Tab-separated table of C-alpha atoms in Angstrom:
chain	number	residue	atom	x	y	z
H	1	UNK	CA	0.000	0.000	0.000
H	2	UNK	CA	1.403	3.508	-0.874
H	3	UNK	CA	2.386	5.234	2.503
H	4	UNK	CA	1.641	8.507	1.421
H	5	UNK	CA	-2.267	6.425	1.482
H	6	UNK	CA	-1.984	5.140	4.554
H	7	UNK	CA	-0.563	8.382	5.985
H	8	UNK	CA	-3.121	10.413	4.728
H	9	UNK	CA	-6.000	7.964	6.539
H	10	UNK	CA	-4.822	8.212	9.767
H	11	UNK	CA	-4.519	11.839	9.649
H	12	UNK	CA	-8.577	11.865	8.227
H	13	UNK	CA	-9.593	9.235	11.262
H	14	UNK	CA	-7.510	11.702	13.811
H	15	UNK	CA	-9.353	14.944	12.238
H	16	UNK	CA	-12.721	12.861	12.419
H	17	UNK	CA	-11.978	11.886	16.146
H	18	UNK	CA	-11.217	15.313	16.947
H	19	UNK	CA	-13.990	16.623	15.644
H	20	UNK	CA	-16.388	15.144	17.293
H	21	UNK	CA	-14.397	15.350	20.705
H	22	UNK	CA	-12.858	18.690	20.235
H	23	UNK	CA	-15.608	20.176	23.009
H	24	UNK	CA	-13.820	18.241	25.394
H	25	UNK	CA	-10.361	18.318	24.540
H	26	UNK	CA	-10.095	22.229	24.008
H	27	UNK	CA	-11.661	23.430	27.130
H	28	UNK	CA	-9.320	20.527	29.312
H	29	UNK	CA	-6.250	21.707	27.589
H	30	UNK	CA	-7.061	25.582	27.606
H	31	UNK	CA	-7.513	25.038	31.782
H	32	UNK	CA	-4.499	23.992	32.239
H	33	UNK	CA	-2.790	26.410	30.607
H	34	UNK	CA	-5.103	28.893	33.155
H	35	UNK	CA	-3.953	27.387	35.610
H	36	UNK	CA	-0.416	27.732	35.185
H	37	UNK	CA	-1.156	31.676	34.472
H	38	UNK	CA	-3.146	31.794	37.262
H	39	UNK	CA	-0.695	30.464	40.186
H	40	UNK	CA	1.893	32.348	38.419
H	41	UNK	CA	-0.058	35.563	38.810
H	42	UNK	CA	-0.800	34.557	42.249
H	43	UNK	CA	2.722	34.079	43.234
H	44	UNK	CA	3.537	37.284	42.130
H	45	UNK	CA	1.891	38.853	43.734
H	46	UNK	CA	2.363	36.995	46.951
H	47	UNK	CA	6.422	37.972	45.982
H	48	UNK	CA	5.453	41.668	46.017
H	49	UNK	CA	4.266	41.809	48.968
H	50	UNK	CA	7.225	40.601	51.169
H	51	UNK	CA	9.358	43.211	52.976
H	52	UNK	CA	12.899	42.325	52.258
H	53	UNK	CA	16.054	43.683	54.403
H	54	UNK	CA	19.870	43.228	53.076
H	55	UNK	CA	22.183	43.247	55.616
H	56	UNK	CA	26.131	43.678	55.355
H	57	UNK	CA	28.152	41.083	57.625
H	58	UNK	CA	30.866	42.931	58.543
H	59	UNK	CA	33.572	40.157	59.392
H	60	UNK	CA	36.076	40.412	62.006
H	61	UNK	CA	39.787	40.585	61.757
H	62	UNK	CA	41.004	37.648	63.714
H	63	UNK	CA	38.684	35.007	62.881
H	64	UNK	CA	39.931	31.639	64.442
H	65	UNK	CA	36.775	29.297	63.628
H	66	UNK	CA	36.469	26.870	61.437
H	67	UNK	CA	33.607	27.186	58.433
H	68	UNK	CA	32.316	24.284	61.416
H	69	UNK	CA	30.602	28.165	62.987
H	70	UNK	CA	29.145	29.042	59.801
H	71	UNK	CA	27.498	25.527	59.715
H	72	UNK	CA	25.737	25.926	62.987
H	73	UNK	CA	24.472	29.577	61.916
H	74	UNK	CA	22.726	27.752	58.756
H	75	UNK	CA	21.309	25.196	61.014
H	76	UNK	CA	19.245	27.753	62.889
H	77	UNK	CA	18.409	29.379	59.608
H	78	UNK	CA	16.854	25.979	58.679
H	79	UNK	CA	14.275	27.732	61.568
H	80	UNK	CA	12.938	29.636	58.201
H	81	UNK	CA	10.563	26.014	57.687
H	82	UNK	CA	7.775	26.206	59.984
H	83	UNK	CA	5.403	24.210	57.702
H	84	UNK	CA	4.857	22.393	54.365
H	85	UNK	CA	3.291	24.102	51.163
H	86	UNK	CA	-0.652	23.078	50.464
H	87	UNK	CA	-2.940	23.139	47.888
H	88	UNK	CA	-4.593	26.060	49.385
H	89	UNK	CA	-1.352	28.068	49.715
H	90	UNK	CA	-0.276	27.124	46.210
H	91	UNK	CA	-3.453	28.208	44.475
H	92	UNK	CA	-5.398	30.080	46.471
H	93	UNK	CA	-2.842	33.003	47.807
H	94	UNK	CA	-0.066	31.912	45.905
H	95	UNK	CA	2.565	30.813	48.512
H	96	UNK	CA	5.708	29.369	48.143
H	97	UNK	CA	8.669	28.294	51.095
H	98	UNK	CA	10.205	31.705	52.628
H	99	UNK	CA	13.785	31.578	51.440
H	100	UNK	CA	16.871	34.100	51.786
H	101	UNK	CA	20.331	34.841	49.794
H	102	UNK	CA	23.684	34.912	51.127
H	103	UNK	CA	25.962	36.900	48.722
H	104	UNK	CA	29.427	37.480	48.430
H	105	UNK	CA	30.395	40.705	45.936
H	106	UNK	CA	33.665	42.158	44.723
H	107	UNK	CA	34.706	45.341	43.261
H	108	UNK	CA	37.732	47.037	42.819
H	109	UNK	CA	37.157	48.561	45.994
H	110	UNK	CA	37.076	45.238	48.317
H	111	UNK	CA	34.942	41.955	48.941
H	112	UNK	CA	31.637	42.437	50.882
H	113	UNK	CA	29.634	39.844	52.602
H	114	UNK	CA	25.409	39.922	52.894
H	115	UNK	CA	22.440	38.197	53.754
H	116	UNK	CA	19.016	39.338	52.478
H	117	UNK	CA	15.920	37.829	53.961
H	118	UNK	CA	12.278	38.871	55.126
H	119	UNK	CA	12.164	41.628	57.153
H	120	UNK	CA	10.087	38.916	59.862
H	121	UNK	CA	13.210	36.792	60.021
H	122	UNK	CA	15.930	39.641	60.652
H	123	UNK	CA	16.524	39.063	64.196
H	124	UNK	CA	16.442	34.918	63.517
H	125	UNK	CA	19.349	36.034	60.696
H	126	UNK	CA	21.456	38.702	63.642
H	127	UNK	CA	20.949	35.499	66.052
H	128	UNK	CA	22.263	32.690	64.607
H	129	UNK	CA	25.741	35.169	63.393
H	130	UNK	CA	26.173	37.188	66.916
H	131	UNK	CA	25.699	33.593	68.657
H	132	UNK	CA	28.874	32.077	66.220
H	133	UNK	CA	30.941	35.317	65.509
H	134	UNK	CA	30.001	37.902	68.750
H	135	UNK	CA	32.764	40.399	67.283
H	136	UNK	CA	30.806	40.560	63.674
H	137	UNK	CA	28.862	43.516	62.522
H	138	UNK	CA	25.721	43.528	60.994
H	139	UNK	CA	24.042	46.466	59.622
H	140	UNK	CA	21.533	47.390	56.951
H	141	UNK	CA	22.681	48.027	53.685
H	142	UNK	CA	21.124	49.652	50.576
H	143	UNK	CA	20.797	47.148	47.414
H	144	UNK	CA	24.683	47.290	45.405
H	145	UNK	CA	23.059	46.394	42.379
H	146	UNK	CA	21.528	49.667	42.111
H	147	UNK	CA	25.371	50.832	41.960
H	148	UNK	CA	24.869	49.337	37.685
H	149	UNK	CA	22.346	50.350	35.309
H	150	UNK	CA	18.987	48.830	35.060
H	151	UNK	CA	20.042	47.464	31.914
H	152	UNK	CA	22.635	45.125	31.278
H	153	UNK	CA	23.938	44.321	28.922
H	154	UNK	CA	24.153	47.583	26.936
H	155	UNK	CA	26.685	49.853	24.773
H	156	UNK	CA	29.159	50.482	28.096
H	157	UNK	CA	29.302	47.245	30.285
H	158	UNK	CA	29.115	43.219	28.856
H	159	UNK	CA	28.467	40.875	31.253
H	160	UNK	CA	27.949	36.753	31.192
H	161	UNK	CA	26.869	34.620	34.012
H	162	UNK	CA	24.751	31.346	34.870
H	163	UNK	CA	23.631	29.310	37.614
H	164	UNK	CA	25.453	26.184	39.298
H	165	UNK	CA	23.463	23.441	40.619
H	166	UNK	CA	24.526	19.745	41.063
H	167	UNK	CA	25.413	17.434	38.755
H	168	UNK	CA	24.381	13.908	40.311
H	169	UNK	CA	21.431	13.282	42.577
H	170	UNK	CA	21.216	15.623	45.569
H	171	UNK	CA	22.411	12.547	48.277
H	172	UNK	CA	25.709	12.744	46.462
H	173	UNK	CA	27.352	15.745	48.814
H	174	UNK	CA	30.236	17.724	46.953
H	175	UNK	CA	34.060	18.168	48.888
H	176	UNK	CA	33.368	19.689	52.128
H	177	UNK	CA	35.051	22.231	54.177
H	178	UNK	CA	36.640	19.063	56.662
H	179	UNK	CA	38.326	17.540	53.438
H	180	UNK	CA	40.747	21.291	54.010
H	181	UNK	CA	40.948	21.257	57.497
H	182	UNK	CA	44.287	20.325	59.461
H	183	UNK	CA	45.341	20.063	63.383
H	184	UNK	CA	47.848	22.692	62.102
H	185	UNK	CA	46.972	25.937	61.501
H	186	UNK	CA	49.589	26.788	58.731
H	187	UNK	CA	48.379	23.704	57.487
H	188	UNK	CA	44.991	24.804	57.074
H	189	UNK	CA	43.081	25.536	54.134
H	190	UNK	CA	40.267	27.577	53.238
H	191	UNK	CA	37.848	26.784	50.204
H	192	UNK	CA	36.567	30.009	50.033
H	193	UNK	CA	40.233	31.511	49.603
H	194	UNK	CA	40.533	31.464	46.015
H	195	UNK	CA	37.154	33.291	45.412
H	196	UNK	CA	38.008	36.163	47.360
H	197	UNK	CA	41.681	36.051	46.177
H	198	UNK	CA	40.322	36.774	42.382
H	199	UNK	CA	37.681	39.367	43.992
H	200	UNK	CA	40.706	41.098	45.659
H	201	UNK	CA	42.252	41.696	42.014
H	202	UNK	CA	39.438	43.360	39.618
H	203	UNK	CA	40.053	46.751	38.293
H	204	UNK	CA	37.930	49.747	38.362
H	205	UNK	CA	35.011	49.222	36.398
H	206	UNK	CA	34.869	45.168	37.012
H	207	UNK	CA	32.339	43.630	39.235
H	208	UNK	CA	31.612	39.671	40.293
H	209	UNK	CA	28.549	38.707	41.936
H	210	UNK	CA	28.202	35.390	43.497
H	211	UNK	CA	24.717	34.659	44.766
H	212	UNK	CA	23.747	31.747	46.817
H	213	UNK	CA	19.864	31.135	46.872
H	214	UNK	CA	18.848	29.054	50.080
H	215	UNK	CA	15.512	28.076	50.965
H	216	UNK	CA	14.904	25.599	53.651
H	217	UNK	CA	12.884	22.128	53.507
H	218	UNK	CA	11.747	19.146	54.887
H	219	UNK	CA	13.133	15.921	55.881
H	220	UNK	CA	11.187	14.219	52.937
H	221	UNK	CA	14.253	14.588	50.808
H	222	UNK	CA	16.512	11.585	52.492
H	223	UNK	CA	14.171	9.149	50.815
H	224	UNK	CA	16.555	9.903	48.203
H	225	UNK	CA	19.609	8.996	50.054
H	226	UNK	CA	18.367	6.238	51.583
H	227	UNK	CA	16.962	4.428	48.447
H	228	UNK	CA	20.858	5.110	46.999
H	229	UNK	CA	22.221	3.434	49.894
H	230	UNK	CA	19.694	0.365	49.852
H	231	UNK	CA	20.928	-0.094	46.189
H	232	UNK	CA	24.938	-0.007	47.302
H	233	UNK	CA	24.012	-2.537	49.746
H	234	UNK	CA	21.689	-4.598	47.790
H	235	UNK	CA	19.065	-3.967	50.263
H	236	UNK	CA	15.541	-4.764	49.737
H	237	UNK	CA	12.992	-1.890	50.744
H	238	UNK	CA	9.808	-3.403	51.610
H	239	UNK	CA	6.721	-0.920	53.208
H	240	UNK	CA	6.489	-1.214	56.697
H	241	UNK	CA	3.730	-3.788	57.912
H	242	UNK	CA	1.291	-3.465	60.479
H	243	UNK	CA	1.515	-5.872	63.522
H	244	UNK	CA	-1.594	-7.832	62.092
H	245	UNK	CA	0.029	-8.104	58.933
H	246	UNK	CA	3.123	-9.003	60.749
H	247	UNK	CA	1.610	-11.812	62.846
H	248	UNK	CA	-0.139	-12.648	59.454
H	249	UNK	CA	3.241	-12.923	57.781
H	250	UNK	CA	5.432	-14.744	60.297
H	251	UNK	CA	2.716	-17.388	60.674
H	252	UNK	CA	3.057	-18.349	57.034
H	253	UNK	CA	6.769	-18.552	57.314
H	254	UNK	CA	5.952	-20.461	60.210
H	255	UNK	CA	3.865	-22.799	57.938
H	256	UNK	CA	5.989	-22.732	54.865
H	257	UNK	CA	9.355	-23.544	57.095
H	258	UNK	CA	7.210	-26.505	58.846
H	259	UNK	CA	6.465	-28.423	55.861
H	260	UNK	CA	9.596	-27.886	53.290
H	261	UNK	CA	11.894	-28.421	56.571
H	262	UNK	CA	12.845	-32.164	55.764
H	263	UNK	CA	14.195	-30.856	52.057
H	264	UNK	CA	15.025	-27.428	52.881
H	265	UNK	CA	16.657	-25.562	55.623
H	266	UNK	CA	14.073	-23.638	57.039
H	267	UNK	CA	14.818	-19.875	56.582
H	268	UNK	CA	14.111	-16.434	58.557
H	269	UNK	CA	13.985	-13.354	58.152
H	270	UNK	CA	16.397	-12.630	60.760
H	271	UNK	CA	18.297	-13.994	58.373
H	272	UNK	CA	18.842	-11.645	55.387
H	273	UNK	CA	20.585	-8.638	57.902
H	274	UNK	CA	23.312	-11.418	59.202
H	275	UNK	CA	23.826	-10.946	54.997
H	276	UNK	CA	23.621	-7.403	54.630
H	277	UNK	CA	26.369	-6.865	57.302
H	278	UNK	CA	28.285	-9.520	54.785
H	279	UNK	CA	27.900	-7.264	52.055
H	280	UNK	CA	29.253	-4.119	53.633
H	281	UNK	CA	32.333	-6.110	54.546
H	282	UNK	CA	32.710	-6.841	50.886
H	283	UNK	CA	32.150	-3.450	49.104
H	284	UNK	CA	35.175	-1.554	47.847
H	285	UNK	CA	37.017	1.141	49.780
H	286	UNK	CA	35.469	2.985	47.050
H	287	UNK	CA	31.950	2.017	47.514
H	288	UNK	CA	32.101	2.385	51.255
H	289	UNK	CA	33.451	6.041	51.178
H	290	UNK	CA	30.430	6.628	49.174
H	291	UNK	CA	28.099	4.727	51.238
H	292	UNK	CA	29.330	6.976	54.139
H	293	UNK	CA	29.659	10.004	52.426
H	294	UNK	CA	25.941	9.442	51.797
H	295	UNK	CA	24.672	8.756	55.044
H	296	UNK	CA	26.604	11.597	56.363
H	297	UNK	CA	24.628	13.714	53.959
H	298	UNK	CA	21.140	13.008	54.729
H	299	UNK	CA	21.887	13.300	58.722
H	300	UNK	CA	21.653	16.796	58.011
H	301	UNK	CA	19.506	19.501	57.767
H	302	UNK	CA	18.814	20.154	53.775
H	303	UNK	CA	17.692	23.462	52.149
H	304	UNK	CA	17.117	23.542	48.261
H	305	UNK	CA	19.229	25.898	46.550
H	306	UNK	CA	21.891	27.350	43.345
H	307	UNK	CA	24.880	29.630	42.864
H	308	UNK	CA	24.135	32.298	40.831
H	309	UNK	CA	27.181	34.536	39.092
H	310	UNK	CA	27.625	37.311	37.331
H	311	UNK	CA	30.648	38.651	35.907
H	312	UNK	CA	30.233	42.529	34.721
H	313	UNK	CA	33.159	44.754	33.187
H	314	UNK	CA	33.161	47.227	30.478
H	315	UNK	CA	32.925	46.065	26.833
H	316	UNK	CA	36.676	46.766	25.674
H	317	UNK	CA	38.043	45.108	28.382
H	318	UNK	CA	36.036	42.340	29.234
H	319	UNK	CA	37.887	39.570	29.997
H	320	UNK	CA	37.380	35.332	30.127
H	321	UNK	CA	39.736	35.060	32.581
H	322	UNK	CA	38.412	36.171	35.945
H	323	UNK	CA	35.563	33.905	34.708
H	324	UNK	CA	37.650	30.772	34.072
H	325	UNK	CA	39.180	31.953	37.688
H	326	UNK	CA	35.589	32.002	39.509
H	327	UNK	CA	34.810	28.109	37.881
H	328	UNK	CA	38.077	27.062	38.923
H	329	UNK	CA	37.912	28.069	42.173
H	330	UNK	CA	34.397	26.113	42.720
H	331	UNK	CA	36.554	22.800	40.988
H	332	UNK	CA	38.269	22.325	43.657
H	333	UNK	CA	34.888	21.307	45.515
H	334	UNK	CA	34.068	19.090	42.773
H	335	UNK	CA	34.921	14.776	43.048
H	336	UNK	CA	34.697	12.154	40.560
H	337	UNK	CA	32.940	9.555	42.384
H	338	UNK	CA	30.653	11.936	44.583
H	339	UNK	CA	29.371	14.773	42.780
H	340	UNK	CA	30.075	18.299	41.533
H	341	UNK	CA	28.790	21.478	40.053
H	342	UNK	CA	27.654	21.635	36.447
H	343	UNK	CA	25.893	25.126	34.836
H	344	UNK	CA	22.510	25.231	34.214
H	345	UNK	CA	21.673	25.408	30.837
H	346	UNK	CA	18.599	27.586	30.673
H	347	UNK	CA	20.518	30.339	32.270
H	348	UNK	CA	23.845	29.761	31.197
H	349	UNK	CA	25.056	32.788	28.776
H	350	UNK	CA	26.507	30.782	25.836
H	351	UNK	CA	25.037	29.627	23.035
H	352	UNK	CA	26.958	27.078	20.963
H	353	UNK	CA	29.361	28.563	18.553
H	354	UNK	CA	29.123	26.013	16.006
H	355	UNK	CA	27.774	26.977	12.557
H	356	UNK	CA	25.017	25.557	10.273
H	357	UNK	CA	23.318	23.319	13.453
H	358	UNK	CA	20.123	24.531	14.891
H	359	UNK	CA	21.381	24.807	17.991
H	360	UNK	CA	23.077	28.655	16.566
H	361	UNK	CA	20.382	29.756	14.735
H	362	UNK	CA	19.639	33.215	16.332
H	363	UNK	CA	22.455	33.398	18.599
H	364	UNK	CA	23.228	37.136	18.910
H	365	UNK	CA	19.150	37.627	19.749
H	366	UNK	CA	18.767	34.304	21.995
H	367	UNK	CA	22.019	35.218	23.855
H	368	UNK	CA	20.683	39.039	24.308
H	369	UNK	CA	17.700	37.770	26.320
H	370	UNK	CA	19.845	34.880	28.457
H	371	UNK	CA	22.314	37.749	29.534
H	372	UNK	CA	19.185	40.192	30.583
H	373	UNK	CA	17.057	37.287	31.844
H	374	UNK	CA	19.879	36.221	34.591
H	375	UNK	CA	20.483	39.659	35.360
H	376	UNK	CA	17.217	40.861	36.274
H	377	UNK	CA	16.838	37.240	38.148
H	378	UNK	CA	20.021	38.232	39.912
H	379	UNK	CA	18.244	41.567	40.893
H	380	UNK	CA	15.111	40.123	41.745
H	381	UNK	CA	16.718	37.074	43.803
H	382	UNK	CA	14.068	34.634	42.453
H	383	UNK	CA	14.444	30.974	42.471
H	384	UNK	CA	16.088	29.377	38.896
H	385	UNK	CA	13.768	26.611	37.454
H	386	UNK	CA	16.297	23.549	38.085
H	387	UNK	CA	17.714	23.475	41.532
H	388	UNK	CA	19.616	21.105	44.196
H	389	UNK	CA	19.360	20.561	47.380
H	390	UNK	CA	22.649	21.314	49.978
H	391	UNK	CA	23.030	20.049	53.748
H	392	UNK	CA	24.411	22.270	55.824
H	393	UNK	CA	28.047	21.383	55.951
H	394	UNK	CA	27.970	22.032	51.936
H	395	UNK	CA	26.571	25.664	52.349
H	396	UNK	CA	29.615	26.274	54.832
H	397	UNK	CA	32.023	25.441	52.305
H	398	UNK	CA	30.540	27.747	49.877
H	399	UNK	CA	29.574	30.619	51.708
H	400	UNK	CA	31.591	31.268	55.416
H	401	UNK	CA	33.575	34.208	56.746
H	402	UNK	CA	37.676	33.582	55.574
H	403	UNK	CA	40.298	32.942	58.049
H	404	UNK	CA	42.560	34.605	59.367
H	405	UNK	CA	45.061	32.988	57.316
H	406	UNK	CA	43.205	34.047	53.861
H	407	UNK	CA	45.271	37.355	53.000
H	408	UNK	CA	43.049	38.594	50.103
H	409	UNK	CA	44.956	42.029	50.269
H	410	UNK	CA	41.386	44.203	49.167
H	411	UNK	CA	39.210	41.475	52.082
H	412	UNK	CA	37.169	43.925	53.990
H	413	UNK	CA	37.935	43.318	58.170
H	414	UNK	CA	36.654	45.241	61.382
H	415	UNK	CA	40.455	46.609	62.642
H	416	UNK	CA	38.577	46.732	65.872
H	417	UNK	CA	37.134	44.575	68.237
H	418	UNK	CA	33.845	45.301	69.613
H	419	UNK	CA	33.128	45.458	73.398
H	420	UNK	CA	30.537	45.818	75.677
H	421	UNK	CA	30.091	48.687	78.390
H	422	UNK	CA	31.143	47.505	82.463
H	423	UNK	CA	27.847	46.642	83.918
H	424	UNK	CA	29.100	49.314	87.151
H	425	UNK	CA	28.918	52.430	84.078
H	426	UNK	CA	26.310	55.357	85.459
H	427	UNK	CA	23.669	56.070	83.337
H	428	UNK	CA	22.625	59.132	84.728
């Protein structure tokens, strides 16, 4: 039969269908794409209405602590989850989980460090630093991004940037701050060093944002972790049973055991974790870091998050190396066998330069509205559309106040130490 035929018949018995069905297929598919304007429109609104506060961490000269403090001040962040997201939040006013940024920005003129949450959870954010670093400062700063044009890119400043999210499943935990750490303090490293060290060295005119976007969640996402570790140790997940369905069960086994027990030795359930232990003994040294760095992951607190950066500099001096410098430095975090950071490619400000594929068919135009679209995300602060999730002990690698032995020459430090008034002082 000629296909061009038998083509042309099933596209008549599809039009025919369609016709007489298209009263119930247009108004379905037309509702959900309402739907997906609506809770858009009602998030945006819920957005506007939230008070925001920036605040400048102002870090102290002599900082002995490990990023081990920083960790403990994201743990009481994680207080930011009070409840989950329902389907009266979500569509009704539009809700989504409270979340905050912790930014770290360099210009020619030295590194800063903020946080910017809800105004309601300023004194949780002052808390949890003052209780890790007493001799910090913390005061309220007006927005640095209003410091560049409204704008970008245009005819004076270029700019690129993207967003960094994991590159295996979330239970997979990148190099953390202990894999630095020594007994010795001249031994010690810092993995924020080499971020601030390229920060310390831009020129007038050049500007990089980094921009960590932290929202806290539930427990719900170990169910992850776990189900990787039950298949590293060839574990068997089976629902948990009720203690009728228990009884139920080991009275069959009972049964089954009693008759095949003069061919068979009779087995137990007991039985199959004597063999699990077995199989822990035999994984890899490999396999058994990764089991533990697993486990060690999911014991913590988790927040969903992404690293947002932005390079800007003016146009005939814009440069791929403090770029290259800002990726490198967030390498050394990355591991083979665990997991590392990739760029996201909806946000990501490169378009393939390969000719004659589809991929670079309007490439000046398509890579125009990437470079505005992650700029104006930067300046909103708003979520990516692909995102990990981070434990704490991750975010304190990425984001903690340097030590003392970091000597970023352009690292802003308090020269002073802050003290409190003698309780005997008159005050009248």
């Amino acid at each position: 039969m000629d296909p061009v035929v038998v083509i042309l018949g099933i596209l008549g018995k599809t039009w025919e269908v369609f016709a007489l069905s298209w009263w119930i297929v247009v108004p379905l598919g037309l509702f959900f794409v309402w739907r997906d304007f609506w809770v858009w429109g009602k998030n945006r609104l819920w957005k506007k209405e939230i008070e925001w506060v920036l605040l400048e961490l102002r870090i102290p000269k002599n900082i002995m602590k490990t990023p081990k403090a920083m960790e403990n001040v994201f743990s009481a962040l994680h207080a930011m989850w009070f409840k989950p997201i329902g389907f009266e939040d979500v569509y009704f006013k539009g809700e989504e989980l409270y979340w905050f940024t912790c930014e770290l920005v360099g210009y020619a003129g030295g590194v800063s460090f903020y946080i910017r949450c809800p105004s309601g959870f300023r004194n949780l954010v002052e808390s949890a630093v003052y209780s890790e670093y007493p001799d910090a400062e913390i005061i309220e700063a007006e927005d640095y991004t209003g410091l560049m044009p409204d704008v970008l890119p245009n005819e004076k400043y270029d700019l690129w940037g993207n967003d960094f999210i994991l590159s295996k499943p979330n239970a997979y935990p990148i190099r953390t701050y202990e894999f630095f750490e020594a007994n010795v303090d001249e031994q010690r490293l810092d993995p924020i060093a080499a971020i601030t060290e390229v920060m310390s060295r831009l020129r007038e005119g050049e500007a990089i944002w980094l921009q960590y976007l932290i929202r806290p969640i539930s427990d719900k996402w170990k169910e992850e972790g776990e189900a990787i570790r039950d298949k590293i140790m060839e574990r068997k997940r089976e629902a948990p049973k009720g203690w009728l369905e228990a009884l139920g069960a080991g009275f069959a086994q009972f049964v089954k055991n009693l008759f095949v027990a003069s061919v068979e030795y009779p087995t137990w359930e007991g039985a199959e974790k004597k063999e699990e232990k077995l199989k822990f003994i035999n994984l890899s040294p490999g396999e058994r870091n990764v089991l533990e760095a697993v486990e060690n992951k999911i014991a913590k607190l988790g927040f969903e998050g992404a690293i947002r950066f932005l390079y800007i500099d003016h146009r005939e001096s814009f440069t791929q190396a403090n770029i290259s410098a800002v990726n490198g430095a967030l390498k050394q975090l990355n591991t083979q066998d665990l997991n590392s950071f990739r760029k996201f490619t909806g946000t990501d400000t490169f378009i393939t330069s390969r000719k004659l594929t589809y991929k670079s068919w309007f490439r000046k135009s398509r890579l125009f509205f990437r470079k505005r679209l992650i700029y104006d995300l930067y300046r909103l602060r708003w979520f990516p559309p692909k995102y990990s999730i981070f434990n704490t002990e991750e975010l304190a690698t990425i984001f903690h106040f340097p030590l003392i032995t970091v000597e970023a020459p352009l690292l802003r430090r308090l020269e002073t130490r802050k003290g409190e008034p003698p309780s005997n002082l008159p005050i009248e």
